[in-house]
Coordinates of C-alpha atoms and ligand atoms in Angstrom, one line a residue:
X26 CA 0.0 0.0 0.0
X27 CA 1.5 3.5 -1.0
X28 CA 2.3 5.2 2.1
X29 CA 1.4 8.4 1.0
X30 CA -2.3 8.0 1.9
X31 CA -1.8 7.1 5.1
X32 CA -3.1 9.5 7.8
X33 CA -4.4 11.1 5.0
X34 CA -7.3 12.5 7.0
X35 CA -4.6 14.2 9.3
X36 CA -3.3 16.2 6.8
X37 CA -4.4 19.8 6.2
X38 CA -6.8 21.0 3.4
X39 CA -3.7 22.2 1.0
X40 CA -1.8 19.2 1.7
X41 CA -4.7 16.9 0.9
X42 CA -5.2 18.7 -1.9
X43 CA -1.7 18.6 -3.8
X44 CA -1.4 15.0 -2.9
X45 CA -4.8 14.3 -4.9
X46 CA -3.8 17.0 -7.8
X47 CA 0.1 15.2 -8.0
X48 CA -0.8 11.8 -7.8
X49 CA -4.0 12.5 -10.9
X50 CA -1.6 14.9 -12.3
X51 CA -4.4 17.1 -12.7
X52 CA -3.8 20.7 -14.5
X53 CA -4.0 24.6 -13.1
X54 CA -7.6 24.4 -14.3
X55 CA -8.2 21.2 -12.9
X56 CA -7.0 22.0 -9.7
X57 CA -8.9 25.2 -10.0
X58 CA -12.1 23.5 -9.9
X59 CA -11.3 21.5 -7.0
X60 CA -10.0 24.8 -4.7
X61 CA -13.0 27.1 -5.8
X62 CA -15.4 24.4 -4.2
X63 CA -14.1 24.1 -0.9
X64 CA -16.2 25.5 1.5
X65 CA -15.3 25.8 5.0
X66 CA -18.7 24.2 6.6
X67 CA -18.3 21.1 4.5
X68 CA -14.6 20.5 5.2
X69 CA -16.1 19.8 9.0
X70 CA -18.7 17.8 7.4
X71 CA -16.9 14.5 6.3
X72 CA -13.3 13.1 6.5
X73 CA -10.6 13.4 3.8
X74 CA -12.6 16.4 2.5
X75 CA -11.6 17.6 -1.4
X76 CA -14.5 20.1 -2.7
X77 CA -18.1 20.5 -2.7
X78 CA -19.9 18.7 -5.4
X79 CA -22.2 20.9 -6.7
X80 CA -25.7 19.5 -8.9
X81 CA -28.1 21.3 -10.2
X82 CA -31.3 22.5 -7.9
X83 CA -34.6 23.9 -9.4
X84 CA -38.3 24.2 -8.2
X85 CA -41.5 22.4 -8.2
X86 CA -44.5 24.5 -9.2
X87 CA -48.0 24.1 -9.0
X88 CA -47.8 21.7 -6.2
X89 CA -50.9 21.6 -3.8
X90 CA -51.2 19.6 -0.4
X91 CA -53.8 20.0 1.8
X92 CA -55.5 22.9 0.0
X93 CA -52.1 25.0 0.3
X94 CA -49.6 25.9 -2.7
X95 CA -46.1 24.7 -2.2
X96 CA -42.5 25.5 -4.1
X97 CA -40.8 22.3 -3.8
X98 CA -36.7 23.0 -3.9
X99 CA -35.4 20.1 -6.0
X100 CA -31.4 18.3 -6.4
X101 CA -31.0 16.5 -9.2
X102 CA -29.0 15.4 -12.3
X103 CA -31.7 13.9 -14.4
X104 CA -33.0 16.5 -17.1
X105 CA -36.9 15.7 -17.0
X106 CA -37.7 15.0 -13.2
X107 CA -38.7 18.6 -12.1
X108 CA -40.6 19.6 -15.4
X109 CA -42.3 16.0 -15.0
X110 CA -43.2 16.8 -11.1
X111 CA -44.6 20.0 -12.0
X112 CA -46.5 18.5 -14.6
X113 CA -47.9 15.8 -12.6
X114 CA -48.5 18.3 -9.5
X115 CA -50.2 20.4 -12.2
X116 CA -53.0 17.5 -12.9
X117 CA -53.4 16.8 -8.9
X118 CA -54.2 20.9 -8.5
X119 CA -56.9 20.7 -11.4
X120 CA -57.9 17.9 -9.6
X121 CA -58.3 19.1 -5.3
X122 CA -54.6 18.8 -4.8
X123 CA -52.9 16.1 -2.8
X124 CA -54.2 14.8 0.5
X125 CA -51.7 14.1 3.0
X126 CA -51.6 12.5 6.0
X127 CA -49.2 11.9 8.7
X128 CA -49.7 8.4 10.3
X129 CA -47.1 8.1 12.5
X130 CA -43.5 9.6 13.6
X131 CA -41.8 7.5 15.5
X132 CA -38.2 6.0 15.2
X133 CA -36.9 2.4 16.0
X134 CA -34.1 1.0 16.7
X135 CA -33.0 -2.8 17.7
X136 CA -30.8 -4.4 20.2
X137 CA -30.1 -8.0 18.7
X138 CA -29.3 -10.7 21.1
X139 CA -27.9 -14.2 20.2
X140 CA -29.7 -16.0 22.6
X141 CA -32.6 -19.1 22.4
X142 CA -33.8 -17.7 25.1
X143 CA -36.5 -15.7 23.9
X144 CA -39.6 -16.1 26.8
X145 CA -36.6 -14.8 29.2
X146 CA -36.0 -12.2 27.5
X147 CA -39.5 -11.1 26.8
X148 CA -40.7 -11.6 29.8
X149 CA -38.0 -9.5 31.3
X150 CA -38.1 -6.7 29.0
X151 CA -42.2 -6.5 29.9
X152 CA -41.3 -6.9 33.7
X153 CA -38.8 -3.7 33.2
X154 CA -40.5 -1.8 30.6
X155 CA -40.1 1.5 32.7
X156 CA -36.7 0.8 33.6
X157 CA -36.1 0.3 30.1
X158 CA -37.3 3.5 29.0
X159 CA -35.2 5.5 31.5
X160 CA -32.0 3.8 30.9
X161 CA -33.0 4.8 27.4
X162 CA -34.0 8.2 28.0
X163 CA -30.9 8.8 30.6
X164 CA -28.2 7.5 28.1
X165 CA -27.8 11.4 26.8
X166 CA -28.7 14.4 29.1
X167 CA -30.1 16.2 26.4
X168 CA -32.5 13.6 24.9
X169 CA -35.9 14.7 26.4
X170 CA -34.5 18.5 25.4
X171 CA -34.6 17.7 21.7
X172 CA -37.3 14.8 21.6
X173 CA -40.2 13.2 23.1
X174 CA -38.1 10.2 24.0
X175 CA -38.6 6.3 24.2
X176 CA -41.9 5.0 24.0
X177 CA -41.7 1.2 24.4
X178 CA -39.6 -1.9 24.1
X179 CA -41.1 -5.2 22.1
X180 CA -39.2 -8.5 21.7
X181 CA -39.0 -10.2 18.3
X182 CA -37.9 -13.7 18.0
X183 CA -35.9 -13.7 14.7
X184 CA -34.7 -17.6 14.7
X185 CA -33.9 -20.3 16.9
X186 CA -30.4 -18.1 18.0
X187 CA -31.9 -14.5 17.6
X188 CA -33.6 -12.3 19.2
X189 CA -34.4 -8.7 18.2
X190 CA -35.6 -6.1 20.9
X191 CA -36.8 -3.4 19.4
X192 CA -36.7 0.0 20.8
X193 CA -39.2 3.0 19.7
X194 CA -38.3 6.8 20.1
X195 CA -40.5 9.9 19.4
X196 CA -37.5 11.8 17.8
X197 CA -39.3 14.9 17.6
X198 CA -38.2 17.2 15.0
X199 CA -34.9 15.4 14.2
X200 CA -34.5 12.7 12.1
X201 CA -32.8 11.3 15.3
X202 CA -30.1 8.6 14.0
X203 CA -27.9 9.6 16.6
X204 CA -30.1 10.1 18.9
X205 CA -31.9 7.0 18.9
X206 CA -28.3 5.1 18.7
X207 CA -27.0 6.8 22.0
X208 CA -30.2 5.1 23.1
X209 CA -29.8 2.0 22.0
X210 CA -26.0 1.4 23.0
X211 CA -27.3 2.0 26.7
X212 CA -30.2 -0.6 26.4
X213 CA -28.0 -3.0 25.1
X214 CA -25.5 -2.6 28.0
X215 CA -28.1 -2.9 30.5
X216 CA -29.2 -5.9 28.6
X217 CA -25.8 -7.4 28.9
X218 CA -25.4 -6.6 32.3
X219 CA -29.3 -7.7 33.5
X220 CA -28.8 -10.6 32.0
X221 CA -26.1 -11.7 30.5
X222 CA -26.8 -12.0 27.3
X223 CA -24.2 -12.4 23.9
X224 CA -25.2 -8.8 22.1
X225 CA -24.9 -8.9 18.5
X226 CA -25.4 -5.3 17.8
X227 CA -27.2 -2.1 18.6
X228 CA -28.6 0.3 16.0
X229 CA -31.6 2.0 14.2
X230 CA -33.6 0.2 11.7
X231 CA -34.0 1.8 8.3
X232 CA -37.4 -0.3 8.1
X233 CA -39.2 2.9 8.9
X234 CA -42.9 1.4 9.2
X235 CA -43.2 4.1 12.3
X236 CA -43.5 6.8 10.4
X237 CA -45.8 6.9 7.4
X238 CA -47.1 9.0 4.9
X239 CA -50.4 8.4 3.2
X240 CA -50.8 10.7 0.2
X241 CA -53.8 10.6 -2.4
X242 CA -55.0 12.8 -5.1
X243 CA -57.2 12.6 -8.1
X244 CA -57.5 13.9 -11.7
X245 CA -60.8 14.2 -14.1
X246 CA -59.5 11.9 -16.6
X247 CA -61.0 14.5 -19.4
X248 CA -57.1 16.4 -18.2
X249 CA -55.6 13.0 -19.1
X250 CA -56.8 13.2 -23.4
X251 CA -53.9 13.4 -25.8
X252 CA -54.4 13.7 -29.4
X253 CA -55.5 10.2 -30.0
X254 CA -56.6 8.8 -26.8
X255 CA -59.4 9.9 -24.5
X256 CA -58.9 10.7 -20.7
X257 CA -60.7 7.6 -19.9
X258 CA -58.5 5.5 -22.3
X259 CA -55.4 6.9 -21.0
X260 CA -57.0 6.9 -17.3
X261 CA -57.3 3.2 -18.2
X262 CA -54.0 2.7 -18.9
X263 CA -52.3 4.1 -15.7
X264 CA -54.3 2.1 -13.7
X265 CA -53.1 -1.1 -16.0
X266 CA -49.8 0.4 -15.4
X267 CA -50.5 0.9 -12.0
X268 CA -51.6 -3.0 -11.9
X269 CA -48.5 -4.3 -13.4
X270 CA -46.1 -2.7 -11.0
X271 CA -48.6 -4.6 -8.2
X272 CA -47.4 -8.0 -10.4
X273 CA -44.5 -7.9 -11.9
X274 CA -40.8 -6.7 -9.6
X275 CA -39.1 -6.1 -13.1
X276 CA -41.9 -3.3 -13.3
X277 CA -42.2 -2.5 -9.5
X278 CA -38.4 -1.3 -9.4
X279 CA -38.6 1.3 -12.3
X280 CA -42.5 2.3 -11.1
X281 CA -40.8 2.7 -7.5
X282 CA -37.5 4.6 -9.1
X283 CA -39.9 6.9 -10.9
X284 CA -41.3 7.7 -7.3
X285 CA -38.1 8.0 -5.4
X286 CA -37.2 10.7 -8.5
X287 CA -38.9 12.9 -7.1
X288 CA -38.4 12.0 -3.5
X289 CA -34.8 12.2 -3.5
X290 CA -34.2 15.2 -5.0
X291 CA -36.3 16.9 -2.3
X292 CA -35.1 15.3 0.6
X293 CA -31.7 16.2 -0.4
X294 CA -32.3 19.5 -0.8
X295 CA -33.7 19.5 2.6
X296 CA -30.7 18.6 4.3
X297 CA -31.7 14.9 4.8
X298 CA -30.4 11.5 4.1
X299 CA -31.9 10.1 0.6
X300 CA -29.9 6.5 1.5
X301 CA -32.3 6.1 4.8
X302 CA -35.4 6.9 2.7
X303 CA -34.6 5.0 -0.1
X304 CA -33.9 1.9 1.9
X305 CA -37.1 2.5 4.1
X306 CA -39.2 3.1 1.1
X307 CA -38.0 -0.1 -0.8
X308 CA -38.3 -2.0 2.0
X309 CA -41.9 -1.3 3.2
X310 CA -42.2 -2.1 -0.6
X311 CA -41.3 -5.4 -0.1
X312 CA -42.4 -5.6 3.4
X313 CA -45.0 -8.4 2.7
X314 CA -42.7 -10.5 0.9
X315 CA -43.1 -9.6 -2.4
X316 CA -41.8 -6.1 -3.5
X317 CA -44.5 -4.1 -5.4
X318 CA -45.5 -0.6 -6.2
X319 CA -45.7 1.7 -3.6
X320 CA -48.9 4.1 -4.9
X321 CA -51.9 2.4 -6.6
X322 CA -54.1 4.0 -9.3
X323 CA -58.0 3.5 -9.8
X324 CA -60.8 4.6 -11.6
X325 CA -63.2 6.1 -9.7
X326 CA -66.3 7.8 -11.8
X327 CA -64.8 10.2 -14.1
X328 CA -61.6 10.6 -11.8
X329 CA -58.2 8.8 -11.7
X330 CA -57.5 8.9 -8.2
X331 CA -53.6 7.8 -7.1
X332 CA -52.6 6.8 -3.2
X333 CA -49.6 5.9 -1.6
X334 CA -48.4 5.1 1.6
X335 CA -44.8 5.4 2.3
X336 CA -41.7 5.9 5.1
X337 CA -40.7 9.6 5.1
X338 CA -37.9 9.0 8.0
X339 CA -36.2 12.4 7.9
X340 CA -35.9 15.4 10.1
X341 CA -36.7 19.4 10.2
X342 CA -33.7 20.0 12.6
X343 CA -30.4 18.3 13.4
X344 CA -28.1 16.5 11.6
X345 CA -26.7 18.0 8.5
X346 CA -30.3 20.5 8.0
X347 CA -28.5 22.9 10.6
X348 CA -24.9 22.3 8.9
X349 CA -25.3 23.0 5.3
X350 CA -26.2 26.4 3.9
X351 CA -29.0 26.2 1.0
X352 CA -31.0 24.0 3.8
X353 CA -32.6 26.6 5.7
X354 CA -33.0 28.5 2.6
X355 CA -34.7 25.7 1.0
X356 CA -37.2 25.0 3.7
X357 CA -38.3 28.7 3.6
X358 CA -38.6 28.6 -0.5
X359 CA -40.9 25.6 0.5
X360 CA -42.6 27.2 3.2
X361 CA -42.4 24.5 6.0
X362 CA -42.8 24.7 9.4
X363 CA -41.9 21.4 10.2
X364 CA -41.6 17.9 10.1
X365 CA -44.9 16.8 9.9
X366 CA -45.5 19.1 7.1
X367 CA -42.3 18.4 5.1
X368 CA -43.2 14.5 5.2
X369 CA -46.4 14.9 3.3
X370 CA -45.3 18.0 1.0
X371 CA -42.1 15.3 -0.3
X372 CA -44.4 12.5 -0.1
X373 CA -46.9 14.3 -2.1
X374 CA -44.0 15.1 -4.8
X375 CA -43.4 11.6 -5.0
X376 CA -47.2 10.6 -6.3
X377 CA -46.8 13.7 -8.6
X378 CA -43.7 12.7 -10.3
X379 CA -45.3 9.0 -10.8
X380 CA -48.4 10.5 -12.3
X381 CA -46.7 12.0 -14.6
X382 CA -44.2 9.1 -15.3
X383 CA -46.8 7.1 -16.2
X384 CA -48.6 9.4 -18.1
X385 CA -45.9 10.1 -20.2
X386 CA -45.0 6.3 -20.6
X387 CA -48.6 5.1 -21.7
X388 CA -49.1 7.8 -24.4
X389 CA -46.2 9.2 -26.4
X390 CA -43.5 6.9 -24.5
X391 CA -40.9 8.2 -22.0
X392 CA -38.5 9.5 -24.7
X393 CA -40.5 11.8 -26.4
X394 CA -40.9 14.4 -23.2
X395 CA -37.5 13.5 -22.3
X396 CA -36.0 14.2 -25.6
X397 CA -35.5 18.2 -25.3
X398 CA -33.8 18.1 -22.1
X399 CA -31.3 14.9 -23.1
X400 CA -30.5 16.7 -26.2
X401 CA -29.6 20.0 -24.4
X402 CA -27.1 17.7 -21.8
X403 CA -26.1 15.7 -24.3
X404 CA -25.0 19.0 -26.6
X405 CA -23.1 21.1 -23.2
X406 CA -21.7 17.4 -22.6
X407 CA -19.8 17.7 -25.7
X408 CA -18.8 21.2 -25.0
X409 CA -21.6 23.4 -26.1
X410 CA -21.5 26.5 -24.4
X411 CA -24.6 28.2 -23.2
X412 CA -24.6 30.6 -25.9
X413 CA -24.2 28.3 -29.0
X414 CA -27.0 26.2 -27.1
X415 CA -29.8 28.0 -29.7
X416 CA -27.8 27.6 -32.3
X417 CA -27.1 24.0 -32.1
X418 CA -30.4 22.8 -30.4
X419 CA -32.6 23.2 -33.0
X420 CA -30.5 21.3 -35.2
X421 CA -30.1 18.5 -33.4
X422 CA -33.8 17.9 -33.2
X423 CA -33.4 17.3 -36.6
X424 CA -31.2 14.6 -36.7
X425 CA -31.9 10.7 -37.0
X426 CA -29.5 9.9 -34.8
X427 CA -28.7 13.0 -32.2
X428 CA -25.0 11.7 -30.8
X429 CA -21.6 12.6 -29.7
X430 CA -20.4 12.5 -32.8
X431 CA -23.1 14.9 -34.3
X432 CA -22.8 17.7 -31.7
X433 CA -19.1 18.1 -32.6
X434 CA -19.5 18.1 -36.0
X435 CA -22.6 21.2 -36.0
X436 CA -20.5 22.7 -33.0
X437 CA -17.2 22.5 -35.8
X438 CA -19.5 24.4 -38.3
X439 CA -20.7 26.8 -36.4
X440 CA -17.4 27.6 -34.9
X441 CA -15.9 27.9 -38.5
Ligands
MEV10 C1 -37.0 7.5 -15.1 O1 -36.0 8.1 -14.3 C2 -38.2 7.1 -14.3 C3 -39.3 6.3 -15.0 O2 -38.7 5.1 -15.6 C4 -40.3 5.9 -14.0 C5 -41.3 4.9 -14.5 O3 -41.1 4.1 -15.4 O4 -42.4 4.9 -13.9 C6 -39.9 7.1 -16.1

């Protein structure tokens, strides 16, 4: 192993940096790029820190939820997912906007013990439930400061060697990962000492099933007619698409992905962790053993009405929300006031983006909307500048086969 990286994380900033730009033997512009976007605030953020990474943010209009207008502050790198959201939120306004609902917002967490022993342990964890709780809610002064604190304790038997107890927190306004794990570590001690137990590990489970979202929202299918389909034909169609992502996991995945566009590009931009959402969402998808769709579609009269239930585990306060700049910004753009309110305004982005996903794929076919925005990457990917974008757009839409190879050659013309 080169030595060179060892104790990397020890070195300063400048240091880190020269090693990286020597041992790439990156250029002055190169290294440029890397220096202007170091920020201060992130280089506290994260270990062996190099630059910010910056991608693209943009808004979500014509969002409704619960009879109030929302701006949606989007991060993404895919061309079409904020003009598709929009759209999508567009048809649920015509229709009464999005319903939301907050089922539940609690955390949980699990102390796993290897033990067969699982009426001992049940029956001790229901003798000592208080106890429990307060060597829980003791582990960190400030937990009852910030959050509601632990609720209850249950006991899962996982196999003949396993068994799961499973900790639940009212985190509050924080997403409360750190929280809940400071909780867990002391439950688990106590465990060990109580009664002597092998402890496997102590942490939170992504498998947010404590705190739901249920969204729904409808659209008079004549908003749905195209050209050569009627709204009720294409109203038809959704639901069929709807259906096939109940079936079918090859079609659940994408229908899901679709959802998660939209989802992920808000959470980040609120400061919150899109791994822990993604992994609770796909989960609860699969949660009764077969992974399916997470919204459903129906006909109802002359309305298409969509509903979904799904994990929104994030926070208003805490973690990185406080740390990094654009969040607070963000949340006042979207006008939230907290975390109940943020879970159903992201969830309710999510049904929006997979209306118009599947919309778009059972009329004219995912490319066709697509097809303005890929062509504008695909031309500043091969060095188009903003300027020459009129120029060489147009064009393009003209072309059989819009490549690489095709953007050089009109940019070569046009720079003759
Ligand atoms: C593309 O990023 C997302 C879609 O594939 C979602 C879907 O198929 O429902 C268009």
């Amino acid at each position: 192993m080169n030595q060179q990286w060892d104790h990397f994380y020890k070195k300063t900033y400048q240091e880190r940096l020269q090693l990286i730009v020597a041992n790439a033997k990156l250029d002055a512009a190169q290294f440029q790029k890397l220096q202007a976007g170091a920020s201060g605030v992130s280089t506290n953020l994260i270990e062996n820190y190099l630059t910010d990474y910056a991608l693209p943010e943009g808004i979500v209009t014509n969002l409704v939820v619960n009879d109030q207008p929302y701006l949606v502050p989007m991060v993404t790198e895919e061309p079409s997912v904020i003009a598709a959201a929009s759209n999508g939120s567009k048809l649920l306004a015509d229709g009464k906007g999005v319903s939301a609902a907050v089922l539940d917002r609690l955390v949980t967490g699990q102390v796993v013990i290897k033990t067969s022993q699982f009426e001992k342990v049940n029956r001790f964890i229901q003798q000592h439930q208080a106890e429990a709780i307060e060597v829980a809610n003791k582990s960190h002064q400030r937990i009852l400061q910030y959050s509601r604190g632990a609720r209850e304790l249950a006991v899962r038997q996982l196999d003949s060697s396993f068994v799961s107890v499973d900790l639940t927190v009212d985190t509050g306004e924080a997403m409360g990962a750190n929280l809940i794990n400071t909780m867990l570590e002391a439950v688990a001690n106590w465990l060990r000492e109580q009664l002597h137990v092998e402890i496997t590990m102590a942490i939170l489970s992504n498998f947010a099933d404590g705190s739901l979202v249920r969204v729904s929202g409808c659209v008079n299918s004549d908003k749905l007619a195209t050209q050569t389909m009627t709204g009720r034909q294409v109203a038809q169609r959704i639901v069929d698409a709807s259906r096939v992502a109940q079936i079918d996991i090859h079609r659940a995945a994408t229908h899901n992905k679709g959802i998660m566009n939209g989802i992920d590009a808000a959470v980040i931009a609120l400061g919150n962790d899109s791994r822990a959402v993604e992994s609770a969402v796909h989960s609860f998808a699969a949660r009764d053993g077969s992974y399916r769709g997470v919204s459903q579609w129906r006909i109802d009269h002359d309305q298409l009405v969509g509903e979904m239930t799904v994990p929104m585990p994030i926070g208003f306060l805490g973690g990185a929300t406080k740390v990094l700049p654009l969040v607070s910004v963000n949340q006042a753009i979207m006008g939230v006031k907290n975390v109940h309110e943020e879970m159903m305004v992201i969830a309710a982005v999510g049904l929006a983006q997979n209306l118009a996903a599947l919309k778009a794929l059972v009329t004219d076919g995912i490319q066709r909307g697509h097809m303005n925005l890929q062509l504008k990457s695909l031309a500043m990917a091969n060095g188009t500048t903003e300027a020459e974008l009129p120029k060489i757009l147009p064009q393009l839409r003209q072309l059989k086969q819009p490549d690489s190879l095709a953007v050089k050659r009109l940019l070569n013309q046009l720079r003759k």
